Amino acid sequence: MKKKRWNDYLWIAELLYLVLGLFNILFAWLGMIFFTLPLLVAIFGGSKAYCNRYCGRGQLLAILGGKLKISRNAAPPAFLRSRWFRYGFLAFFMIMFCLMLFNTYKVFTGAPLKETVTLLWVFKLPWQWAEVGMVSPWFAQFAFGFFGVMLTSTVLGLLTMILFRPRSWCVYCPMGTMTQGICQLRNSGKLKENGKSGDFPVSKQKFL
Ligand code: SF4
């Protein structure tokens, strides 16, 4: 049996993140690590090492769907893998992210703080019990908004894990789409420099 390494336990960090946000919303800021690290690895390393080895969410979905068998283990529909859906979903996700930043800006300029977490871009969940602390209202507003983004992607990940294969979320995960696009751009540039074809294998296929 393959010996476990520290990074095989990063699913615990993912779980911990979700639990901590229930008690103090400011922990939501830690999610910026999950947001920026994959991009930095792709930009500077030109690889999907984060997805393949260090993503706690991917590991958690694999454990729940694979080891605990909470997955139908059915092939995801073809449209989920299509380029238009993956990039369309990324565009939608980024628009909603920008709206969340705009709401933070509004609070920065004097609008009242909204102590709610928005799930699936529609449902406003009251979140007043979570500690806010003595921070600027805009700092707390970003935390509420960002936790909503993380919670929404977690719920979508769990739903697709149950309906299809354990890591089906990885097929259209916005972070995965962005890092894959960056790697393809980087590597096609390198291949062109060497006079080879710009095609690059679609590593998302490995999750299917
Ligand atoms: S595609 Fe998304 S969820 Fe899947 S391993 Fe990569 S960053 Fe994690």
Coordinates of C-alpha atoms and ligand atoms in Angstrom, one line a residue:
M1 CA 0.0 0.0 0.0
K2 CA 1.2 3.5 -0.9
K3 CA 2.7 5.3 2.1
K4 CA 0.6 8.4 3.0
R5 CA 2.2 11.8 2.9
W6 CA 1.3 15.0 4.7
N7 CA -0.5 16.3 1.6
D8 CA -2.8 13.3 1.5
Y9 CA -4.5 14.8 4.6
L10 CA -5.4 18.2 3.1
W11 CA -9.0 17.2 3.0
I12 CA -9.0 17.9 6.8
A13 CA -8.1 21.5 6.1
E14 CA -11.1 21.8 3.7
L15 CA -13.4 20.4 6.4
L16 CA -11.9 22.6 9.1
Y17 CA -12.4 25.7 6.9
L18 CA -16.1 25.0 6.5
V19 CA -16.6 24.4 10.2
L20 CA -14.6 27.5 11.3
G21 CA -16.7 29.7 9.1
L22 CA -19.7 28.7 11.2
F23 CA -18.1 30.2 14.3
N24 CA -16.1 33.2 13.1
I25 CA -16.8 34.5 9.6
L26 CA -13.4 36.1 9.4
F27 CA -11.9 32.6 8.9
A28 CA -13.4 32.9 5.4
W29 CA -10.4 35.0 4.4
L30 CA -8.3 31.8 4.7
G31 CA -10.1 30.6 1.6
M32 CA -7.9 33.1 -0.4
I33 CA -5.2 30.5 0.0
F34 CA -7.3 28.0 -1.9
F35 CA -8.0 30.7 -4.4
T36 CA -4.6 32.0 -5.2
L37 CA -2.3 29.0 -4.7
P38 CA -3.6 27.0 -7.7
L39 CA -3.2 30.1 -9.9
L40 CA 0.4 30.8 -8.6
V41 CA 1.4 27.1 -9.2
A42 CA 0.0 27.2 -12.7
I43 CA 1.5 30.7 -13.6
F44 CA 4.9 30.1 -12.2
G45 CA 5.2 26.3 -12.3
G46 CA 3.1 25.7 -15.5
S47 CA 1.5 22.6 -13.9
K48 CA -1.7 21.4 -12.3
A49 CA 0.3 20.1 -9.3
Y50 CA -2.2 21.8 -7.0
C51 CA -5.2 19.9 -8.4
N52 CA -3.3 16.6 -8.6
R53 CA -1.7 16.7 -5.2
Y54 CA -2.7 19.5 -2.9
C55 CA -6.4 20.3 -3.3
G56 CA -8.3 19.4 -0.1
R57 CA -11.7 19.7 -1.8
G58 CA -10.7 17.2 -4.5
Q59 CA -9.5 14.8 -1.9
L60 CA -12.7 15.2 0.2
L61 CA -14.9 14.5 -2.8
A62 CA -12.8 11.4 -3.6
I63 CA -13.1 10.2 0.0
L64 CA -16.9 10.8 0.3
G65 CA -17.7 9.4 -3.2
G66 CA -15.0 6.8 -3.5
K67 CA -14.2 5.3 0.0
L68 CA -17.6 6.1 1.6
K69 CA -19.4 5.3 -1.7
I70 CA -21.8 8.2 -1.5
S71 CA -21.7 8.5 -5.2
R72 CA -23.7 6.9 -8.0
N73 CA -20.4 6.6 -9.8
A74 CA -22.1 7.4 -13.1
A75 CA -20.3 9.1 -16.0
P76 CA -21.0 12.8 -16.0
P77 CA -23.1 14.1 -19.0
A78 CA -21.1 15.1 -22.0
F79 CA -22.2 18.8 -21.8
L80 CA -20.4 19.1 -18.4
R81 CA -17.1 18.4 -20.1
S82 CA -17.7 20.6 -23.1
R83 CA -15.6 23.7 -23.5
W84 CA -18.6 26.0 -23.8
F85 CA -20.0 24.9 -20.5
R86 CA -16.7 24.9 -18.6
Y87 CA -15.8 28.4 -19.8
G88 CA -19.4 29.6 -19.6
F89 CA -19.5 28.5 -16.0
L90 CA -16.2 30.1 -15.3
A91 CA -17.4 33.4 -16.8
F92 CA -20.6 33.2 -14.7
F93 CA -18.6 32.4 -11.6
M94 CA -16.3 35.4 -12.1
I95 CA -19.2 37.8 -12.7
M96 CA -20.8 36.7 -9.4
F97 CA -17.4 37.1 -7.8
C98 CA -17.1 40.6 -9.1
L99 CA -20.6 41.4 -7.8
M100 CA -19.4 40.2 -4.4
L101 CA -16.4 42.5 -4.6
F102 CA -18.7 45.4 -5.6
N103 CA -20.9 44.7 -2.5
T104 CA -17.7 44.8 -0.4
Y105 CA -16.9 48.2 -2.0
K106 CA -20.4 49.5 -1.2
V107 CA -19.9 48.7 2.5
F108 CA -16.4 50.3 2.3
T109 CA -18.1 53.5 1.1
G110 CA -20.7 53.5 3.9
A111 CA -23.5 51.0 3.1
P112 CA -24.6 48.8 6.0
L113 CA -23.0 45.5 6.6
K114 CA -25.1 42.5 5.5
E115 CA -24.6 39.5 7.9
T116 CA -25.8 36.9 5.4
V117 CA -24.1 34.2 3.4
T118 CA -25.5 33.8 -0.1
L119 CA -25.9 30.1 -1.2
L120 CA -26.1 29.2 -4.9
W121 CA -26.3 33.0 -5.7
V122 CA -29.9 33.1 -4.7
F123 CA -30.5 31.9 -1.1
K124 CA -29.6 34.4 1.6
L125 CA -28.8 32.5 4.8
P126 CA -28.8 34.4 8.1
W127 CA -25.3 34.2 9.6
Q128 CA -25.5 36.6 12.5
W129 CA -24.3 34.1 15.0
A130 CA -20.8 33.9 13.5
E131 CA -18.4 36.2 15.3
V132 CA -17.4 39.3 13.3
G133 CA -14.9 40.8 15.8
M134 CA -13.6 44.4 15.8
V135 CA -12.8 44.8 12.2
S136 CA -13.8 47.3 9.5
P137 CA -17.3 46.4 8.1
W138 CA -15.9 46.0 4.6
F139 CA -13.4 43.4 5.8
A140 CA -16.3 41.5 7.4
Q141 CA -18.5 42.0 4.3
F142 CA -15.8 40.4 2.1
A143 CA -15.7 37.4 4.5
F144 CA -19.5 36.9 4.3
G145 CA -19.4 37.1 0.5
F146 CA -16.4 34.9 0.1
F147 CA -17.7 32.3 2.4
G148 CA -20.8 32.2 0.2
V149 CA -18.7 31.6 -2.8
M150 CA -16.8 28.7 -1.1
L151 CA -20.0 27.2 0.3
T152 CA -21.7 27.4 -3.1
S153 CA -18.9 25.6 -4.8
T154 CA -18.8 23.0 -2.0
V155 CA -22.5 22.3 -2.4
L156 CA -22.2 22.0 -6.2
G157 CA -19.2 19.7 -5.7
L158 CA -21.2 17.5 -3.3
L159 CA -24.2 17.4 -5.6
T160 CA -22.2 16.4 -8.7
M161 CA -20.3 13.9 -6.5
I162 CA -23.5 12.2 -5.5
L163 CA -25.1 12.3 -9.0
F164 CA -22.0 11.3 -11.1
R165 CA -18.4 10.2 -10.3
P166 CA -16.7 11.3 -7.0
R167 CA -14.6 14.1 -8.6
S168 CA -17.0 15.2 -11.3
W169 CA -16.9 18.7 -9.9
C170 CA -13.3 18.9 -11.0
V171 CA -14.5 18.8 -14.6
Y172 CA -16.1 22.2 -14.4
C173 CA -14.5 23.7 -11.3
P174 CA -13.7 27.3 -12.1
M175 CA -10.2 27.0 -10.5
G176 CA -9.5 23.9 -12.5
T177 CA -10.6 25.6 -15.7
M178 CA -8.5 28.6 -15.0
T179 CA -5.4 26.7 -14.1
Q180 CA -5.8 24.4 -17.1
G181 CA -6.2 27.4 -19.4
I182 CA -3.0 28.9 -18.0
C183 CA -1.1 25.6 -18.3
Q184 CA -2.3 25.2 -21.9
L185 CA -1.2 28.7 -22.8
R186 CA 2.2 28.3 -21.2
N187 CA 2.9 24.9 -22.6
S188 CA 1.6 25.6 -26.1
G189 CA 4.0 28.6 -26.1
K190 CA 6.9 26.3 -25.2
L191 CA 5.9 23.7 -27.8
K192 CA 5.7 26.4 -30.5
E193 CA 9.1 27.6 -29.5
N194 CA 10.4 24.0 -30.0
G195 CA 8.5 23.8 -33.4
K196 CA 5.9 21.2 -32.1
S197 CA 2.1 21.2 -32.1
G198 CA 0.4 23.5 -29.5
D199 CA -2.0 20.7 -28.4
F200 CA -1.9 19.9 -24.8
P201 CA -3.7 16.9 -23.1
V202 CA -6.8 17.8 -21.2
S203 CA -5.9 16.7 -17.7
K204 CA -9.5 17.1 -16.5
Q205 CA -10.1 13.9 -18.3
K206 CA -8.1 12.1 -15.6
F207 CA -11.0 12.7 -13.1
L208 CA -13.5 10.9 -15.3
Ligands
SF4_1 S1 -10.4 21.1 -10.3 FE1 -11.0 22.4 -8.5 S2 -11.7 21.0 -6.9 FE2 -10.7 19.8 -8.5 S3 -8.7 19.5 -7.7 FE3 -8.6 21.3 -9.0 S4 -9.0 23.1 -7.7 FE4 -9.5 21.2 -6.6

